[in-house]
Amino acid sequence: MEPVKIIGAGLAGSEAAWQLAQRGIPVELHEMKPQKMPPAHHSPEFGELVCSNSLRSDQLENAVGLLKEELRRCGSLILACADEHRVEAGGALAVDRHGFSRAITERVKGHPLITVVEGEVTAIPEGNVILASGPLTSDALAAAIQEKVHADYLSFYDAAAPLVTFESLDMDHAWFASRYDKGTADYVNCALSEEEYAAFWQALTTAQAAEVHGFEDQNVFEGCMPVEVMARRGVDTLRYGPLKPKGLKDPKTEKEPYAVVQLRKDNAQGSIYNLVGFQTHLKWPEQKRVFSMIPALREAEFVRYGVMHRNTYLNSPKLLDRYYRLKADPRICFAGQITGVEGYVESTASGFVAAVELANRLQGKPPVDFPQETALGALALYVSNETVEQFQPMNVNFGIIPPLGYKVKGKRNKNAELSRRALEILAGLEV
């Protein structure tokens, strides 16, 4: 059997390669790193997490928590590696990013049916192919894809948050806690008074941004908005967003501060923390100046500053079917953020679904039609929904899953019931 060619060894490509190989299908996995490094990447490992190290909520009352559990039950490589390299983050699943990527790389490279080919792919290969080249697809391959689909790309800009060392934090102005004391005390909470917040907001909104060709505020994906763009929407926007103090009492005062910056562990050792919600494209000296105005960060050592990079995705409802196949040429599948799914887990899910369908097709089996009641199915059906007129990247959410059809009191209870229904349906599928 001719090997399936997969372009890109990110989360989606690695998951797809693993699922195909586990089903007896040989795979040729092409990855341009380390020969050519995209601007936002730093490691040669597979499945590198470019932005946050959090895979978001792990609770079944949250749609991404349901999606994780579905993937776990279906034998996802990415979820297995994430669970093995978990770092404490309250109700979220966060990982030691280096251990996580290393584990993915070792397992993929160690599979007897997966051949890794290093180097840039500049054209769409012949035969069955999964294009999981990501939002940072190289210019040459992006041009080849655009020529193939005869449709305009949509693009947005994405931003990564800075990292600081724990030992450089001033814990006299911070404390460990999770919001509402939920789970373990995994976040460092940095308080700001009203006066400190006002000065910080003023500096943030007037700080000098790095030049990003073609960047405008309205082009930023809402789910990963630079903190300075968010701040410019109003003086209290941050206080009702990433800096909200709700559920965080300062143990020194037993009161909620005026505003709180949260830091989340970025590695298993707890030596590095990232600024939650502080994706940014300010110039690096400006980041040092402005973020050091946060009392707990006055002497902070920044081991990585925030960066801004281009993301590119397809107008998928016009181009792809529910298996992430190109309607005009079904031998070609897409997976990952290039399809318009947003988020690490969602990217993994797209690679999983594309690979399962392709494996079944090559072995003469019927496809697995994940129904819309499951998170896997709802996401695939949203991406391929031709009635979506203004398509933009979106995280999985309960709004794209059909309602229960009966009343359940309380939003959390209703979401838990939606998850229970989904997992029951999933158990009846032959995946």
XYZ file of N, CA and C in Angstrom, residues 110-341:
696
model
N 9.109 6.562 16.672
C 9.333 5.167 17.024
C 8.339 4.194 16.433
N 7.281 4.706 15.765
C 6.276 3.803 15.197
C 6.813 3.164 13.914
N 6.733 1.860 13.783
C 7.314 1.183 12.611
C 6.656 1.534 11.288
N 5.423 2.048 11.302
C 4.730 2.375 10.048
C 4.816 3.858 9.688
N 5.561 4.636 10.489
C 5.700 6.069 10.210
C 7.131 6.374 9.801
N 7.283 6.942 8.614
C 8.584 7.403 8.128
C 8.586 8.919 8.150
N 9.524 9.515 8.865
C 9.611 10.976 8.956
C 10.570 11.492 7.888
N 10.105 12.478 7.128
C 10.924 13.083 6.068
C 11.095 14.557 6.409
N 12.328 14.972 6.638
C 12.588 16.368 6.977
C 12.732 17.209 5.722
N 12.289 18.454 5.809
C 12.420 19.367 4.686
C 11.092 19.973 4.281
N 11.138 21.132 3.677
C 9.937 21.862 3.273
C 9.262 21.201 2.078
N 7.938 21.115 2.130
C 7.125 20.664 0.999
C 6.561 21.910 0.331
N 6.797 22.051 -0.957
C 6.383 23.273 -1.653
C 5.226 23.054 -2.615
N 4.801 21.799 -2.772
C 3.681 21.493 -3.664
C 2.840 20.387 -3.029
N 1.578 20.308 -3.412
C 0.707 19.260 -2.884
C 1.104 17.929 -3.514
N 1.473 16.932 -2.699
C 1.930 15.655 -3.251
C 0.803 14.913 -3.972
N 1.193 13.963 -4.790
C 0.230 13.070 -5.426
C -0.254 12.040 -4.401
N -1.351 11.370 -4.718
C -1.871 10.336 -3.836
C -2.635 10.904 -2.656
N -2.913 10.055 -1.681
C -3.664 10.482 -0.501
C -2.776 11.325 0.397
N -3.290 12.474 0.786
C -2.482 13.425 1.545
C -3.350 14.130 2.585
N -2.776 14.386 3.738
C -3.399 15.235 4.759
C -2.512 16.454 4.938
N -3.046 17.609 4.617
C -2.301 18.856 4.755
C -2.581 19.428 6.142
N -1.610 19.261 7.031
C -1.724 19.754 8.411
C -0.582 20.723 8.668
N -0.371 21.597 7.695
C 0.784 22.501 7.714
C 0.601 23.674 8.660
N -0.601 23.831 9.199
C -0.801 24.799 10.261
C -1.021 26.220 9.797
N -1.257 27.103 10.776
C -1.512 28.509 10.455
C -0.267 29.239 9.976
N 0.903 28.600 10.103
C 2.147 29.207 9.637
C 2.664 28.492 8.395
N 1.727 28.008 7.572
C 2.084 27.344 6.317
C 3.072 28.205 5.520
N 4.124 27.570 5.000
C 5.138 28.322 4.250
C 4.518 28.956 3.013
N 5.144 30.020 2.551
C 4.588 30.779 1.425
C 4.409 29.911 0.185
N 5.393 29.054 -0.097
C 5.330 28.235 -1.317
C 4.169 27.252 -1.263
N 4.002 26.565 -0.127
C 2.901 25.611 -0.007
C 1.563 26.341 0.045
N 1.523 27.490 0.709
C 0.285 28.274 0.758
C -0.157 28.672 -0.643
N 0.798 29.044 -1.479
C 0.476 29.416 -2.858
C -0.053 28.209 -3.632
N 0.527 27.029 -3.395
C 0.068 25.813 -4.066
C -1.346 25.445 -3.629
N -1.627 25.614 -2.343
C -2.975 25.326 -1.841
C -3.979 26.304 -2.426
N -3.608 27.577 -2.453
C -4.523 28.584 -2.987
C -4.834 28.322 -4.456
N -3.838 27.918 -5.201
C -4.061 27.588 -6.613
C -4.985 26.384 -6.753
N -4.861 25.427 -5.840
C -5.678 24.213 -5.897
C -7.133 24.493 -5.564
N -7.391 25.283 -4.554
C -8.776 25.462 -4.090
C -9.509 26.565 -4.839
N -8.765 27.395 -5.564
C -9.387 28.482 -6.327
C -10.307 29.328 -5.438
N -9.851 29.599 -4.254
C -10.652 30.412 -3.325
C -9.716 31.289 -2.519
N -10.245 32.409 -2.063
C -9.421 33.326 -1.280
C -9.166 32.761 0.110
N -7.968 32.983 0.587
C -7.667 32.690 1.977
C -8.278 33.766 2.871
N -8.498 33.387 4.096
C -8.789 34.349 5.146
C -7.576 34.309 6.069
N -7.250 35.428 6.669
C -6.103 35.392 7.579
C -6.374 36.273 8.790
N -5.735 35.922 9.881
C -5.804 36.724 11.095
C -4.439 36.659 11.749
N -4.284 37.387 12.826
C -3.001 37.419 13.497
C -3.150 36.901 14.924
N -2.183 36.152 15.353
C -2.234 35.476 16.631
C -1.062 35.958 17.468
N -1.188 35.894 18.791
C -0.157 36.443 19.658
C 0.150 35.498 20.803
N 1.410 35.491 21.243
C 1.841 34.636 22.346
C 2.202 35.495 23.555
N 2.002 34.941 24.757
C 2.241 35.666 26.000
C 3.682 35.528 26.463
N 4.179 36.486 27.257
C 5.539 36.399 27.801
C 5.652 35.335 28.896
N 6.898 34.901 29.135
C 7.217 33.968 30.209
C 8.194 34.634 31.171
N 8.010 34.372 32.475
C 8.905 34.926 33.501
C 9.361 33.803 34.426
N 10.494 34.020 35.108
C 10.968 33.031 36.070
C 10.246 33.219 37.401
N 9.961 32.112 38.057
C 9.267 32.189 39.347
C 10.128 32.877 40.400
N 11.438 32.588 40.404
C 12.292 33.131 41.454
C 12.423 34.643 41.379
N 12.071 35.221 40.230
C 12.173 36.679 40.092
C 10.899 37.408 40.509
N 9.861 36.667 40.891
C 8.596 37.296 41.293
C 8.686 37.831 42.712
N 8.005 38.913 42.970
C 7.911 39.477 44.319
C 6.631 38.956 44.958
N 6.758 37.887 45.746
C 5.576 37.234 46.318
C 4.967 38.031 47.469
N 5.603 39.134 47.861
C 4.954 40.025 48.834
C 3.728 40.692 48.213
N 3.691 40.711 46.883
C 2.562 41.321 46.173
C 1.766 40.276 45.389
N 1.916 39.009 45.773
C 1.224 37.934 45.056
C 0.972 36.769 46.001
N 0.104 35.858 45.575
C -0.198 34.670 46.377
C -0.697 33.560 45.454
N -0.582 32.330 45.940
C -1.072 31.176 45.195
C -2.554 30.951 45.486
N -3.338 30.758 44.429
C -4.756 30.423 44.584
C -5.342 30.122 43.215
N -6.435 29.367 43.210
C -7.269 29.236 42.025
C -8.568 29.976 42.305
N -9.191 30.465 41.250
C -10.402 31.265 41.426
C -11.473 30.481 42.188
N -12.054 31.134 43.187
C -13.064 30.531 44.072
C -12.507 29.302 44.815
N -11.146 29.225 44.927
C -10.493 28.088 45.583
C -10.862 26.762 44.927
N -11.157 26.800 43.625
C -11.525 25.595 42.892
C -10.278 24.786 42.572
N -10.254 23.531 42.944
C -9.081 22.703 42.713
C -7.942 23.116 43.626
N -6.720 22.873 43.171
C -5.554 23.242 43.966
C -5.120 24.666 43.632
N -4.294 25.237 44.508
C -3.869 26.638 44.359
C -2.725 26.704 43.347
N -3.052 26.724 42.084
C -2.056 26.548 41.034
C -1.629 27.838 40.343
N -2.319 28.939 40.587
C -2.001 30.194 39.919
C -1.323 31.155 40.889
N -0.348 31.909 40.369
C 0.206 33.035 41.116
C -0.647 34.247 40.775
N -1.212 34.876 41.789
C -2.127 35.999 41.598
C -1.447 37.296 42.013
N -1.334 38.217 41.077
C -0.606 39.459 41.286
C -1.607 40.610 41.375
N -1.721 41.194 42.546
C -2.745 42.209 42.793
C -2.307 43.587 42.310
N -3.293 44.385 41.879
C -3.089 45.792 41.563
C -4.165 46.609 42.272
N -3.765 47.711 42.858
C -4.730 48.649 43.427
C -5.353 49.464 42.300
N -6.344 50.260 42.633
C -6.991 51.088 41.616
C -5.992 52.034 40.960
N -5.132 52.636 41.764
C -4.140 53.573 41.228
C -3.114 52.846 40.363
N -2.654 51.689 40.839
C -1.678 50.913 40.068
C -2.267 50.439 38.747
N -3.534 50.020 38.793
C -4.196 49.568 37.573
C -4.337 50.712 36.569
N -4.724 51.902 37.058
C -4.916 53.047 36.167
C -3.612 53.409 35.458
N -2.502 53.380 36.195
C -1.206 53.702 35.595
C -0.786 52.624 34.598
N -1.028 51.377 34.960
C -0.701 50.262 34.070
C -1.522 50.338 32.785
N -2.818 50.583 32.911
C -3.697 50.658 31.733
C -3.261 51.793 30.814
N -2.922 52.945 31.392
C -2.493 54.082 30.587
C -1.219 53.762 29.813
N -0.257 53.115 30.491
C 0.999 52.753 29.830
C 0.778 51.699 28.753
N -0.085 50.752 29.043
C -0.340 49.663 28.096
C -0.988 50.176 26.813
N -1.938 51.076 26.945
C -2.681 51.557 25.771
C -1.881 52.531 24.924
N -0.792 53.060 25.466
C 0.020 54.021 24.704
C 1.397 53.462 24.355
N 1.670 52.213 24.740
C 2.973 51.605 24.456
C 3.148 51.361 22.967
N 4.399 51.281 22.541
C 4.702 51.145 21.113
C 4.660 49.682 20.699
N 3.857 49.395 19.691
C 3.727 48.031 19.185
C 4.797 47.743 18.153
N 5.153 46.459 18.051
C 6.054 46.034 16.985
C 5.326 46.129 15.658
N 6.062 46.372 14.593
C 5.449 46.466 13.277
C 5.083 45.074 12.780
N 3.822 44.918 12.432
C 3.351 43.660 11.845
C 2.660 44.021 10.546
N 3.193 43.553 9.446
C 2.676 43.935 8.134
C 1.199 43.577 8.003
N 0.376 44.605 7.715
C -1.045 44.362 7.470
C -1.870 44.218 8.721
N -1.268 44.413 9.896
C -2.026 44.186 11.129
C -2.960 45.352 11.420
N -4.197 45.017 11.745
C -5.165 45.982 12.228
C -5.938 45.325 13.355
N -6.422 46.114 14.292
C -7.099 45.546 15.447
C -8.236 44.623 15.055
N -8.990 44.986 14.018
C -10.168 44.194 13.671
C -9.812 42.851 13.062
N -8.537 42.630 12.711
C -8.132 41.352 12.136
C -7.714 40.335 13.186
N -7.729 40.734 14.448
C -7.290 39.836 15.503
C -8.408 38.864 15.856
N -8.081 37.578 15.919
C -9.063 36.591 16.349
C -9.423 36.851 17.800
N -10.720 36.931 18.069
C -11.186 37.324 19.398
C -10.662 36.418 20.509
N -10.435 35.145 20.227
C -10.041 34.220 21.273
C -8.579 34.324 21.682
N -7.775 35.096 20.945
C -6.350 35.201 21.261
C -5.904 36.646 21.034
N -6.648 37.585 21.597
C -6.436 39.001 21.323
C -5.264 39.564 22.117
N -4.379 40.332 21.481
C -3.314 40.994 22.224
C -3.882 41.848 23.354
N -3.223 41.808 24.498
C -3.751 42.469 25.687
C -3.868 43.970 25.470
N -2.952 44.560 24.674
C -3.023 46.000 24.444
C -4.205 46.367 23.557
N -4.577 45.481 22.634
C -5.758 45.716 21.803
C -7.022 45.662 22.668
N -7.072 44.670 23.544
C -8.201 44.554 24.459
C -8.309 45.779 25.357
N -7.164 46.259 25.861
C -7.165 47.410 26.767
C -7.709 48.658 26.077
N -7.423 48.800 24.790
C -7.884 49.997 24.069
C -9.391 50.034 23.887
N -10.067 48.946 24.191
C -11.528 48.922 24.063
C -12.237 49.574 25.250
N -11.481 49.949 26.261
C -12.089 50.632 27.403
C -11.288 50.403 28.666
N -11.355 51.351 29.584
C -10.522 51.291 30.780
C -10.841 50.078 31.657
N -12.064 49.587 31.623
C -12.439 48.457 32.480
C -12.469 47.120 31.745
N -12.128 47.125 30.458
C -12.217 45.876 29.684
C -11.355 44.774 30.294
N -10.131 45.090 30.689
C -9.250 44.079 31.269
C -9.767 43.593 32.621
N -10.385 44.489 33.388
C -10.894 44.115 34.714
C -12.091 43.164 34.621
N -12.723 43.135 33.474
C -13.809 42.175 33.255
C -13.355 41.033 32.347
N -12.067 41.012 32.040
C -11.480 39.966 31.218
C -10.377 39.260 31.967
N -9.151 39.248 31.426
C -8.075 38.475 32.056
C -7.635 38.988 33.425
N -7.947 40.241 33.762
C -7.533 40.790 35.051
C -8.683 40.854 36.061
N -9.758 40.122 35.808
C -10.886 40.196 36.731
C -10.490 39.601 38.084
N -10.838 40.290 39.187
C -10.474 39.817 40.527
C -11.503 38.881 41.146
N -12.591 38.646 40.452
C -13.696 37.862 40.998
C -13.221 36.498 41.483
N -13.568 36.155 42.720
C -13.240 34.849 43.269
C -11.808 34.708 43.730
N -11.083 35.828 43.847
C -9.672 35.788 44.260
C -9.464 36.757 45.428
N -9.527 36.264 46.637
C -9.323 37.098 47.824
C -7.843 37.131 48.192
N -7.341 38.328 48.383
C -5.966 38.504 48.835
C -5.886 38.077 50.298
N -5.072 37.061 50.637
C -5.021 36.588 52.024
C -4.540 37.651 53.005
N -3.850 38.682 52.505
C -3.373 39.740 53.394
C -4.501 40.666 53.827
N -5.502 40.838 52.929
C -6.596 41.775 53.228
C -7.945 41.097 53.384
N -8.027 39.819 52.933
C -9.292 39.075 52.913
C -10.333 39.749 52.023
N -9.856 40.555 51.072
C -10.746 41.225 50.125
C -10.263 40.965 48.698
N -11.179 41.127 47.746
C -10.790 41.033 46.342
C -10.073 42.312 45.936
N -8.894 42.214 45.313
C -8.199 43.424 44.843
C -8.968 44.104 43.723
N -8.489 45.274 43.337
C -9.134 46.008 42.256
C -8.960 45.274 40.927
N -7.782 44.676 40.745
C -7.500 43.880 39.554
C -6.432 42.844 39.904
N -6.417 41.743 39.165
C -5.463 40.659 39.432
C -4.908 40.134 38.107
N -3.574 40.069 38.015
C -2.912 39.398 36.902
C -2.574 37.981 37.363
N -3.001 36.984 36.616
C -2.715 35.599 36.980
C -1.540 35.062 36.163
N -0.677 34.294 36.830
C 0.422 33.608 36.182
C 0.189 32.112 36.321
N 0.451 31.373 35.252
C 0.238 29.926 35.255
C 1.565 29.215 34.999
N 1.784 28.105 35.720
C 2.998 27.311 35.578
C 3.174 26.872 34.115
N 4.405 27.033 33.615
C 4.666 26.689 32.220
C 5.504 25.429 32.078
N 6.091 24.954 33.166
C 6.840 23.697 33.121
C 6.598 22.918 34.401
N 6.948 21.643 34.376
C 6.657 20.772 35.513
C 7.394 21.217 36.767
N 8.581 21.797 36.615
C 9.363 22.219 37.772
C 8.797 23.462 38.449
N 7.933 24.190 37.742
C 7.387 25.417 38.307
C 8.398 26.548 38.348
N 9.418 26.463 37.505
C 10.440 27.514 37.479
C 10.087 28.638 36.513
N 9.156 28.374 35.598
C 8.748 29.363 34.598
C 7.226 29.491 34.607
N 6.735 30.726 34.550
C 5.300 30.997 34.533
C 4.963 31.898 33.350
N 3.760 31.717 32.807
C 3.327 32.618 31.745
C 2.228 33.539 32.244
N 2.151 34.706 31.637
C 1.159 35.714 32.017
C -0.148 35.378 31.314
N -1.123 34.922 32.060
C -2.382 34.445 31.487
C -3.133 35.604 30.819
N -3.482 35.407 29.546
C -4.239 36.425 28.821
C -3.398 37.581 28.324
N -2.062 37.470 28.399
C -1.190 38.580 28.027
C -0.501 38.352 26.686
N -1.227 37.760 25.740
C -0.700 37.714 24.383
C -0.468 39.153 23.924
N 0.624 39.390 23.243
C 0.964 40.774 22.930
C 1.863 40.875 21.705
N 1.819 42.038 21.063
C 2.789 42.307 20.004
C 3.443 43.670 20.239
N 3.584 44.041 21.517
C 4.375 45.227 21.848
C 5.847 44.956 21.572
N 6.606 46.027 21.330
C 8.047 45.870 21.207
C 8.602 45.324 22.513
N 9.664 44.560 22.439
C 10.185 43.884 23.621
C 10.584 44.833 24.753
N 11.295 45.951 24.481
C 11.583 46.879 25.586
C 10.319 47.450 26.221
N 9.278 47.642 25.404
C 8.011 48.144 25.923
C 7.337 47.100 26.820
N 7.437 45.829 26.439
C 6.878 44.779 27.287
C 7.541 44.786 28.657
N 8.878 44.894 28.664
C 9.610 44.934 29.927
C 9.163 46.132 30.763
N 9.058 47.291 30.127
C 8.698 48.519 30.846
C 7.288 48.451 31.411
N 6.325 48.073 30.566
C 4.915 48.127 30.974
C 4.561 47.001 31.944
N 4.974 45.777 31.641
C 4.587 44.650 32.496
C 5.306 44.687 33.845
N 6.441 45.378 33.904
C 7.135 45.535 35.180
C 6.424 46.529 36.096
N 5.400 47.204 35.585
C 4.586 48.082 36.433
C 3.641 47.286 37.330
N 3.439 46.009 37.021
C 2.659 45.129 37.897
C 3.518 44.876 39.139
N 3.051 45.213 40.329
C 3.917 45.161 41.520
C 4.702 43.868 41.692
N 4.075 42.721 41.484
C 4.775 41.451 41.675
C 5.820 41.191 40.592
N 5.784 41.968 39.501
C 6.698 41.752 38.370
C 7.735 42.862 38.235
N 7.909 43.672 39.280
C 8.819 44.815 39.169
C 10.250 44.400 38.861
N 10.659 43.248 39.380
C 12.010 42.751 39.122
C 11.974 41.452 38.310
N 10.902 41.226 37.600
C 10.720 39.956 36.896
C 11.765 39.759 35.800
N 12.219 38.515 35.692
C 13.125 38.127 34.616
C 12.284 37.509 33.502
N 12.264 38.144 32.343
C 11.492 37.657 31.200
C 12.365 36.706 30.385
N 11.957 35.454 30.326
C 12.728 34.477 29.547
C 12.206 34.358 28.122
N 11.017 34.871 27.872
C 10.503 34.988 26.513
C 9.526 36.135 26.486
N 9.660 37.014 25.515
C 8.689 38.086 25.339
C 7.585 37.626 24.396
N 6.463 38.305 24.460
C 5.356 37.989 23.574
C 5.711 38.268 22.132
N 5.138 37.481 21.230
C 5.395 37.658 19.805
C 4.080 37.611 19.037
N 4.113 38.198 17.853
C 2.943 38.239 16.983
C 3.280 37.488 15.696
N 2.378 36.662 15.216
C 2.656 35.939 13.985
C 1.393 35.751 13.163
N 1.604 35.505 11.897
C 0.490 35.355 10.962
C -0.167 33.990 11.108
N -1.458 33.963 11.055
C -2.206 32.713 10.967
C -3.016 32.726 9.675
N -3.111 31.592 9.032
C -3.838 31.493 7.763
C -4.805 30.326 7.826
N -6.007 30.522 7.324
C -6.969 29.428 7.330
C -7.881 29.501 6.109
N -8.495 28.361 5.789
C -9.352 28.224 4.623
C -10.778 28.683 4.904
N -11.482 29.012 3.836
C -12.929 29.227 3.939
C -13.576 27.837 3.875
N -13.419 27.104 4.961
C -13.718 25.666 4.975
C -15.161 25.297 4.632
N -16.187 26.040 5.066
C -17.554 25.642 4.702
C -17.780 25.545 3.199
N -17.034 26.290 2.432
C -17.176 26.231 0.969
C -16.293 25.150 0.356
N -15.318 24.648 1.111
C -14.287 23.789 0.522
C -14.255 22.368 1.060
N -14.575 22.169 2.341
C -14.360 20.878 2.987
C -15.665 20.182 3.347
N -15.598 18.830 3.458
C -16.751 18.075 3.939
C -16.551 17.721 5.411
N -17.449 16.916 5.971
C -17.428 16.635 7.407
C -16.226 15.783 7.835
N -15.481 15.253 6.870
C -14.282 14.476 7.178
C -13.015 15.305 6.923
N -13.186 16.618 6.724
C -12.086 17.544 6.448
C -11.444 17.251 5.089
N -12.203 16.595 4.189
C -11.720 16.329 2.832
C -12.067 17.497 1.927
N -11.217 17.740 0.945
C -11.507 18.737 -0.063
C -12.621 18.199 -0.966
N -13.744 18.893 -1.023
C -14.896 18.400 -1.786
C -14.541 18.179 -3.254
N -13.738 19.063 -3.800
C -13.404 18.980 -5.221
C -12.362 17.903 -5.525
N -11.678 17.405 -4.503
C -10.634 16.391 -4.707
C -10.459 15.638 -3.384
N -11.303 14.634 -3.101
C -11.328 13.975 -1.784
C -10.063 13.228 -1.382
N -9.113 13.071 -2.311
C -7.843 12.442 -1.899
C -7.066 13.386 -0.981
N -7.432 14.675 -0.991
C -6.737 15.686 -0.192
C -7.579 16.026 1.033
N -7.011 15.845 2.200
C -7.644 16.258 3.457
C -6.837 17.402 4.071
N -7.507 18.194 4.870
C -6.838 19.217 5.654
C -7.068 18.910 7.129
N -6.174 19.374 7.978
C -6.339 19.182 9.414
C -5.606 20.284 10.160
N -6.106 20.597 11.341
C -5.473 21.621 12.164
C -6.050 22.995 11.926
N -5.331 24.007 12.389
C -5.859 25.373 12.367
C -6.064 25.918 10.966
N -5.429 25.335 9.975
C -5.651 25.797 8.602
C -7.100 25.556 8.179
N -7.812 24.645 8.862
C -9.221 24.386 8.549
C -10.155 25.393 9.204
N -9.641 26.183 10.137
C -10.493 27.132 10.844
C -10.961 26.647 12.196
N -10.500 25.470 12.624
C -10.724 25.110 14.022
C -9.704 25.891 14.832
